[in-house]
Amino acid sequence: NVRSGRRFVGIVDYRVEESAISSVGSTIQASVMPDMTSSKFLTTSFEGALGAYGALFDVTNVRDSQKVMITKLDVHAIGEDSLRCEVWYRRGSSLDYPWNTNGGGWIMVANENLVPEAESGKSLLARFSQDKFTRIEMDPGELVGLLVQCEEERFRYSIVSSGSDKIVAIDGSLMIEAGYGVTLYPLSARVQFDRAFEGVIHYSEV
């Protein structure tokens, strides 16, 4: 007997070898393989069921005694034209201040024109540049809220069931949890509940 609608919660240990790449989360097609400029990465699934202007979500450093540094993001987007996107963060949950970026301690760490690496009509990753991304240092056990918002309605996210486990992806260092979908640019309190960020978080252990 089995139950549908259940999500595995745990840790998948992995290593990177010259001849193969294993990663946390769902299998990534070659077209959405993250670049390897950072020492480690955590990836989500790429269902791309819905989309709008961005996502609010939380990331936790699950290590007990080691800091983690978020070094850049890759985001799931559609279309071939360049897309201007921003990344903001705050200490504490993103869901505690979803109204705007004028208050709540939001700090911008990236603002860049991204070009989704895709053929026409397909969803792929749009990658922020590591040298233009202000790193986010996280203490052991710390939770930070992230906001990714784009100027056009081309950001992709997926739906999670209301009341279900909100863990989107987890490894030995980071945990990504579902939050809200952003339905207007810039952020202005118009959100969709129970939406999951899709993309890749690159990080290093400090």
PDB file of C-alpha atoms in Angstrom:
ATOM      1  CA  ASN A   1       0.000   0.000   0.000  1.00  0.00           C
ATOM      2  CA  VAL A   2       1.234   3.487  -0.801  1.00  0.00           C
ATOM      3  CA  ARG A   3       0.046   7.051  -0.200  1.00  0.00           C
ATOM      4  CA  SER A   4       0.211   9.686  -2.888  1.00  0.00           C
ATOM      5  CA  GLY A   5       1.240  13.310  -2.359  1.00  0.00           C
ATOM      6  CA  ARG A   6       4.063  12.526   0.066  1.00  0.00           C
ATOM      7  CA  ARG A   7       7.550  14.100  -0.104  1.00  0.00           C
ATOM      8  CA  PHE A   8      10.803  12.481   1.082  1.00  0.00           C
ATOM      9  CA  VAL A   9      12.489  14.480   3.864  1.00  0.00           C
ATOM     10  CA  GLY A  10      16.125  13.663   4.510  1.00  0.00           C
ATOM     11  CA  ILE A  11      19.654  14.137   3.281  1.00  0.00           C
ATOM     12  CA  VAL A  12      21.270  12.756   0.132  1.00  0.00           C
ATOM     13  CA  ASP A  13      25.048  12.679   0.408  1.00  0.00           C
ATOM     14  CA  TYR A  14      26.908  13.133  -2.850  1.00  0.00           C
ATOM     15  CA  ARG A  15      30.286  13.848  -4.399  1.00  0.00           C
ATOM     16  CA  VAL A  16      31.434  15.360  -7.682  1.00  0.00           C
ATOM     17  CA  GLU A  17      33.668  13.238  -9.901  1.00  0.00           C
ATOM     18  CA  GLU A  18      35.372  14.055 -13.181  1.00  0.00           C
ATOM     19  CA  SER A  19      33.199  11.696 -15.182  1.00  0.00           C
ATOM     20  CA  ALA A  20      29.848  12.273 -13.509  1.00  0.00           C
ATOM     21  CA  ILE A  21      27.894  14.841 -11.547  1.00  0.00           C
ATOM     22  CA  SER A  22      25.471  13.871  -8.794  1.00  0.00           C
ATOM     23  CA  SER A  23      23.341  16.482  -7.097  1.00  0.00           C
ATOM     24  CA  VAL A  24      20.694  16.881  -4.454  1.00  0.00           C
ATOM     25  CA  GLY A  25      17.108  17.017  -5.607  1.00  0.00           C
ATOM     26  CA  SER A  26      15.478  15.882  -8.815  1.00  0.00           C
ATOM     27  CA  THR A  27      17.571  14.794 -11.759  1.00  0.00           C
ATOM     28  CA  ILE A  28      18.572  17.820 -13.829  1.00  0.00           C
ATOM     29  CA  GLN A  29      18.459  17.570 -17.574  1.00  0.00           C
ATOM     30  CA  ALA A  30      21.598  18.616 -19.393  1.00  0.00           C
ATOM     31  CA  SER A  31      19.847  21.795 -20.478  1.00  0.00           C
ATOM     32  CA  VAL A  32      19.443  22.951 -16.857  1.00  0.00           C
ATOM     33  CA  MET A  33      22.755  21.761 -15.424  1.00  0.00           C
ATOM     34  CA  PRO A  34      24.078  24.379 -12.999  1.00  0.00           C
ATOM     35  CA  ASP A  35      27.531  25.778 -13.599  1.00  0.00           C
ATOM     36  CA  MET A  36      30.203  24.685 -11.169  1.00  0.00           C
ATOM     37  CA  THR A  37      31.871  27.992 -10.302  1.00  0.00           C
ATOM     38  CA  SER A  38      30.945  27.570  -6.613  1.00  0.00           C
ATOM     39  CA  SER A  39      32.169  24.752  -4.431  1.00  0.00           C
ATOM     40  CA  LYS A  40      28.694  23.303  -3.773  1.00  0.00           C
ATOM     41  CA  PHE A  41      25.109  23.762  -4.919  1.00  0.00           C
ATOM     42  CA  LEU A  42      21.578  22.752  -3.963  1.00  0.00           C
ATOM     43  CA  THR A  43      19.003  22.381  -6.701  1.00  0.00           C
ATOM     44  CA  THR A  44      15.226  22.133  -6.691  1.00  0.00           C
ATOM     45  CA  SER A  45      12.923  20.355  -9.102  1.00  0.00           C
ATOM     46  CA  PHE A  46      11.991  22.083 -12.376  1.00  0.00           C
ATOM     47  CA  GLU A  47       8.289  21.390 -12.760  1.00  0.00           C
ATOM     48  CA  GLY A  48       7.564  24.938 -13.915  1.00  0.00           C
ATOM     49  CA  ALA A  49       3.828  24.468 -13.471  1.00  0.00           C
ATOM     50  CA  LEU A  50       3.177  28.185 -12.957  1.00  0.00           C
ATOM     51  CA  GLY A  51       5.003  31.439 -12.941  1.00  0.00           C
ATOM     52  CA  ALA A  52       4.826  35.164 -12.384  1.00  0.00           C
ATOM     53  CA  TYR A  53       7.330  37.837 -11.343  1.00  0.00           C
ATOM     54  CA  GLY A  54       9.301  36.009  -8.666  1.00  0.00           C
ATOM     55  CA  ALA A  55       9.209  34.162  -5.360  1.00  0.00           C
ATOM     56  CA  LEU A  56       9.589  34.680  -1.620  1.00  0.00           C
ATOM     57  CA  PHE A  57      11.147  31.715   0.181  1.00  0.00           C
ATOM     58  CA  ASP A  58      13.304  30.764   3.160  1.00  0.00           C
ATOM     59  CA  VAL A  59      16.729  29.139   3.331  1.00  0.00           C
ATOM     60  CA  THR A  60      18.213  27.643   6.511  1.00  0.00           C
ATOM     61  CA  ASN A  61      21.796  26.748   7.347  1.00  0.00           C
ATOM     62  CA  VAL A  62      21.222  23.295   8.849  1.00  0.00           C
ATOM     63  CA  ARG A  63      24.800  22.891  10.087  1.00  0.00           C
ATOM     64  CA  ASP A  64      25.337  22.940  13.839  1.00  0.00           C
ATOM     65  CA  SER A  65      28.731  24.631  13.967  1.00  0.00           C
ATOM     66  CA  GLN A  66      29.717  25.884  10.513  1.00  0.00           C
ATOM     67  CA  LYS A  67      28.806  29.024   8.609  1.00  0.00           C
ATOM     68  CA  VAL A  68      27.543  28.846   5.019  1.00  0.00           C
ATOM     69  CA  MET A  69      28.001  31.531   2.357  1.00  0.00           C
ATOM     70  CA  ILE A  70      25.431  31.819  -0.449  1.00  0.00           C
ATOM     71  CA  THR A  71      27.495  32.871  -3.465  1.00  0.00           C
ATOM     72  CA  LYS A  72      24.876  33.164  -6.242  1.00  0.00           C
ATOM     73  CA  LEU A  73      21.562  31.882  -7.586  1.00  0.00           C
ATOM     74  CA  ASP A  74      20.325  30.402 -10.837  1.00  0.00           C
ATOM     75  CA  VAL A  75      16.589  30.829 -11.474  1.00  0.00           C
ATOM     76  CA  HIS A  76      14.048  29.007 -13.625  1.00  0.00           C
ATOM     77  CA  ALA A  77      12.737  31.282 -16.381  1.00  0.00           C
ATOM     78  CA  ILE A  78      11.320  31.174 -19.891  1.00  0.00           C
ATOM     79  CA  GLY A  79      11.983  33.085 -23.090  1.00  0.00           C
ATOM     80  CA  GLU A  80      15.107  33.920 -25.050  1.00  0.00           C
ATOM     81  CA  ASP A  81      15.315  37.673 -24.415  1.00  0.00           C
ATOM     82  CA  SER A  82      17.266  39.125 -21.513  1.00  0.00           C
ATOM     83  CA  LEU A  83      15.370  39.466 -18.256  1.00  0.00           C
ATOM     84  CA  ARG A  84      16.269  41.884 -15.468  1.00  0.00           C
ATOM     85  CA  CYS A  85      16.009  40.217 -12.086  1.00  0.00           C
ATOM     86  CA  GLU A  86      16.912  41.133  -8.529  1.00  0.00           C
ATOM     87  CA  VAL A  87      17.774  39.137  -5.417  1.00  0.00           C
ATOM     88  CA  TRP A  88      17.037  40.488  -1.927  1.00  0.00           C
ATOM     89  CA  TYR A  89      17.496  38.926   1.494  1.00  0.00           C
ATOM     90  CA  ARG A  90      16.547  39.623   5.106  1.00  0.00           C
ATOM     91  CA  ARG A  91      17.459  38.079   8.454  1.00  0.00           C
ATOM     92  CA  GLY A  92      14.421  36.013   9.424  1.00  0.00           C
ATOM     93  CA  SER A  93      11.620  34.595   7.325  1.00  0.00           C
ATOM     94  CA  SER A  94      10.690  36.217   4.026  1.00  0.00           C
ATOM     95  CA  LEU A  95       7.055  35.522   4.894  1.00  0.00           C
ATOM     96  CA  ASP A  96       7.204  37.885   7.876  1.00  0.00           C
ATOM     97  CA  TYR A  97       7.508  40.923   5.577  1.00  0.00           C
ATOM     98  CA  PRO A  98       6.028  40.226   2.104  1.00  0.00           C
ATOM     99  CA  TRP A  99       4.721  43.760   1.612  1.00  0.00           C
ATOM    100  CA  ASN A 100       7.604  45.570  -0.129  1.00  0.00           C
ATOM    101  CA  THR A 101      11.379  46.028   0.038  1.00  0.00           C
ATOM    102  CA  ASN A 102      11.234  49.489   1.621  1.00  0.00           C
ATOM    103  CA  GLY A 103      11.065  48.043   5.142  1.00  0.00           C
ATOM    104  CA  GLY A 104      11.536  44.741   6.894  1.00  0.00           C
ATOM    105  CA  GLY A 105      15.308  44.822   6.647  1.00  0.00           C
ATOM    106  CA  TRP A 106      15.436  43.766   2.989  1.00  0.00           C
ATOM    107  CA  ILE A 107      18.876  44.153   1.377  1.00  0.00           C
ATOM    108  CA  MET A 108      19.530  43.850  -2.362  1.00  0.00           C
ATOM    109  CA  VAL A 109      22.410  41.535  -3.275  1.00  0.00           C
ATOM    110  CA  ALA A 110      21.993  41.244  -7.062  1.00  0.00           C
ATOM    111  CA  ASN A 111      20.442  43.237  -9.920  1.00  0.00           C
ATOM    112  CA  GLU A 112      21.319  41.928 -13.343  1.00  0.00           C
ATOM    113  CA  ASN A 113      20.118  41.298 -16.885  1.00  0.00           C
ATOM    114  CA  LEU A 114      19.890  37.527 -17.285  1.00  0.00           C
ATOM    115  CA  VAL A 115      19.599  35.511 -20.465  1.00  0.00           C
ATOM    116  CA  PRO A 116      17.801  32.167 -20.033  1.00  0.00           C
ATOM    117  CA  GLU A 117      19.797  29.403 -21.641  1.00  0.00           C
ATOM    118  CA  ALA A 118      17.010  27.905 -23.687  1.00  0.00           C
ATOM    119  CA  GLU A 119      15.634  27.141 -27.091  1.00  0.00           C
ATOM    120  CA  SER A 120      12.439  28.979 -28.011  1.00  0.00           C
ATOM    121  CA  GLY A 121       9.534  28.129 -25.722  1.00  0.00           C
ATOM    122  CA  LYS A 122      11.527  25.952 -23.313  1.00  0.00           C
ATOM    123  CA  SER A 123      12.197  26.628 -19.634  1.00  0.00           C
ATOM    124  CA  LEU A 124      15.804  26.856 -18.552  1.00  0.00           C
ATOM    125  CA  LEU A 125      18.083  28.484 -16.039  1.00  0.00           C
ATOM    126  CA  ALA A 126      18.948  32.153 -15.969  1.00  0.00           C
ATOM    127  CA  ARG A 127      22.197  32.525 -14.058  1.00  0.00           C
ATOM    128  CA  PHE A 128      23.317  35.408 -11.906  1.00  0.00           C
ATOM    129  CA  SER A 129      27.023  36.230 -12.189  1.00  0.00           C
ATOM    130  CA  GLN A 130      29.012  35.294  -9.124  1.00  0.00           C
ATOM    131  CA  ASP A 131      31.214  38.391  -9.400  1.00  0.00           C
ATOM    132  CA  LYS A 132      28.095  40.636  -9.339  1.00  0.00           C
ATOM    133  CA  PHE A 133      26.399  38.843  -6.460  1.00  0.00           C
ATOM    134  CA  THR A 134      26.940  40.094  -2.890  1.00  0.00           C
ATOM    135  CA  ARG A 135      27.474  36.987  -0.819  1.00  0.00           C
ATOM    136  CA  ILE A 136      25.090  36.154   2.024  1.00  0.00           C
ATOM    137  CA  GLU A 137      26.784  34.791   5.135  1.00  0.00           C
ATOM    138  CA  MET A 138      24.634  32.520   7.324  1.00  0.00           C
ATOM    139  CA  ASP A 139      25.464  31.499  10.868  1.00  0.00           C
ATOM    140  CA  PRO A 140      24.936  27.882  12.002  1.00  0.00           C
ATOM    141  CA  GLY A 141      21.216  27.204  12.305  1.00  0.00           C
ATOM    142  CA  GLU A 142      20.271  30.611  10.860  1.00  0.00           C
ATOM    143  CA  LEU A 143      17.235  31.131   8.611  1.00  0.00           C
ATOM    144  CA  VAL A 144      17.199  33.922   6.038  1.00  0.00           C
ATOM    145  CA  GLY A 145      14.417  35.046   3.743  1.00  0.00           C
ATOM    146  CA  LEU A 146      15.087  35.459   0.030  1.00  0.00           C
ATOM    147  CA  LEU A 147      13.184  37.392  -2.603  1.00  0.00           C
ATOM    148  CA  VAL A 148      13.788  36.929  -6.310  1.00  0.00           C
ATOM    149  CA  GLN A 149      11.817  39.376  -8.441  1.00  0.00           C
ATOM    150  CA  CYS A 150      11.965  40.047 -12.172  1.00  0.00           C
ATOM    151  CA  GLU A 151      10.613  42.890 -14.281  1.00  0.00           C
ATOM    152  CA  GLU A 152       8.656  40.556 -16.580  1.00  0.00           C
ATOM    153  CA  GLU A 153       6.264  37.694 -15.875  1.00  0.00           C
ATOM    154  CA  ARG A 154       8.721  34.983 -16.935  1.00  0.00           C
ATOM    155  CA  PHE A 155       9.863  33.545 -13.596  1.00  0.00           C
ATOM    156  CA  ARG A 156       8.773  29.938 -13.023  1.00  0.00           C
ATOM    157  CA  TYR A 157       7.747  28.264  -9.761  1.00  0.00           C
ATOM    158  CA  SER A 158       5.753  25.222  -8.670  1.00  0.00           C
ATOM    159  CA  ILE A 159       2.814  24.637  -6.333  1.00  0.00           C
ATOM    160  CA  VAL A 160       2.988  22.833  -3.002  1.00  0.00           C
ATOM    161  CA  SER A 161      -0.100  21.460  -1.296  1.00  0.00           C
ATOM    162  CA  SER A 162      -1.524  23.602   1.466  1.00  0.00           C
ATOM    163  CA  GLY A 163      -0.665  22.095   4.857  1.00  0.00           C
ATOM    164  CA  SER A 164       1.965  19.760   3.408  1.00  0.00           C
ATOM    165  CA  ASP A 165       5.655  19.682   4.202  1.00  0.00           C
ATOM    166  CA  LYS A 166       7.179  22.899   2.884  1.00  0.00           C
ATOM    167  CA  ILE A 167      10.704  21.531   2.348  1.00  0.00           C
ATOM    168  CA  VAL A 168      11.604  22.001  -1.318  1.00  0.00           C
ATOM    169  CA  ALA A 169      15.205  20.762  -1.197  1.00  0.00           C
ATOM    170  CA  ILE A 170      17.740  19.881   1.506  1.00  0.00           C
ATOM    171  CA  ASP A 171      21.320  18.670   1.799  1.00  0.00           C
ATOM    172  CA  GLY A 172      23.899  18.578   4.580  1.00  0.00           C
ATOM    173  CA  SER A 173      24.262  22.381   4.620  1.00  0.00           C
ATOM    174  CA  LEU A 174      21.097  24.121   3.365  1.00  0.00           C
ATOM    175  CA  MET A 175      17.344  23.654   3.403  1.00  0.00           C
ATOM    176  CA  ILE A 176      15.005  25.499   1.008  1.00  0.00           C
ATOM    177  CA  GLU A 177      11.369  25.924   2.041  1.00  0.00           C
ATOM    178  CA  ALA A 178       8.370  26.945  -0.031  1.00  0.00           C
ATOM    179  CA  GLY A 179       6.838  30.386   0.377  1.00  0.00           C
ATOM    180  CA  TYR A 180       4.903  32.784  -1.840  1.00  0.00           C
ATOM    181  CA  GLY A 181       4.772  33.586  -5.517  1.00  0.00           C
ATOM    182  CA  VAL A 182       5.250  37.248  -6.415  1.00  0.00           C
ATOM    183  CA  THR A 183       2.472  38.461  -8.748  1.00  0.00           C
ATOM    184  CA  LEU A 184       3.589  42.046  -9.355  1.00  0.00           C
ATOM    185  CA  TYR A 185       6.884  43.849  -9.908  1.00  0.00           C
ATOM    186  CA  PRO A 186       8.086  45.372  -7.706  1.00  0.00           C
ATOM    187  CA  LEU A 187       6.949  43.419  -4.652  1.00  0.00           C
ATOM    188  CA  SER A 188       3.764  45.020  -3.299  1.00  0.00           C
ATOM    189  CA  ALA A 189       1.992  42.486  -1.062  1.00  0.00           C
ATOM    190  CA  ARG A 190       0.225  40.746  -3.968  1.00  0.00           C
ATOM    191  CA  VAL A 191       1.336  37.151  -3.598  1.00  0.00           C
ATOM    192  CA  GLN A 192       0.217  33.586  -4.203  1.00  0.00           C
ATOM    193  CA  PHE A 193       0.483  31.242  -1.210  1.00  0.00           C
ATOM    194  CA  ASP A 194       2.197  27.825  -1.261  1.00  0.00           C
ATOM    195  CA  ARG A 195       4.626  28.414  -4.108  1.00  0.00           C
ATOM    196  CA  ALA A 196       8.069  26.816  -4.369  1.00  0.00           C
ATOM    197  CA  PHE A 197      11.203  28.493  -5.728  1.00  0.00           C
ATOM    198  CA  GLU A 198      12.762  26.685  -8.669  1.00  0.00           C
ATOM    199  CA  GLY A 199      16.451  27.058  -9.351  1.00  0.00           C
ATOM    200  CA  VAL A 200      19.887  26.486  -7.881  1.00  0.00           C
ATOM    201  CA  ILE A 201      21.565  27.968  -4.810  1.00  0.00           C
ATOM    202  CA  HIS A 202      25.359  28.000  -5.036  1.00  0.00           C
ATOM    203  CA  TYR A 203      27.199  28.154  -1.735  1.00  0.00           C
ATOM    204  CA  SER A 204      30.432  27.486   0.100  1.00  0.00           C
ATOM    205  CA  GLU A 205      31.079  26.354   3.658  1.00  0.00           C
ATOM    206  CA  VAL A 206      33.036  28.853   5.723  1.00  0.00           C
TER     207      VAL A 206
END
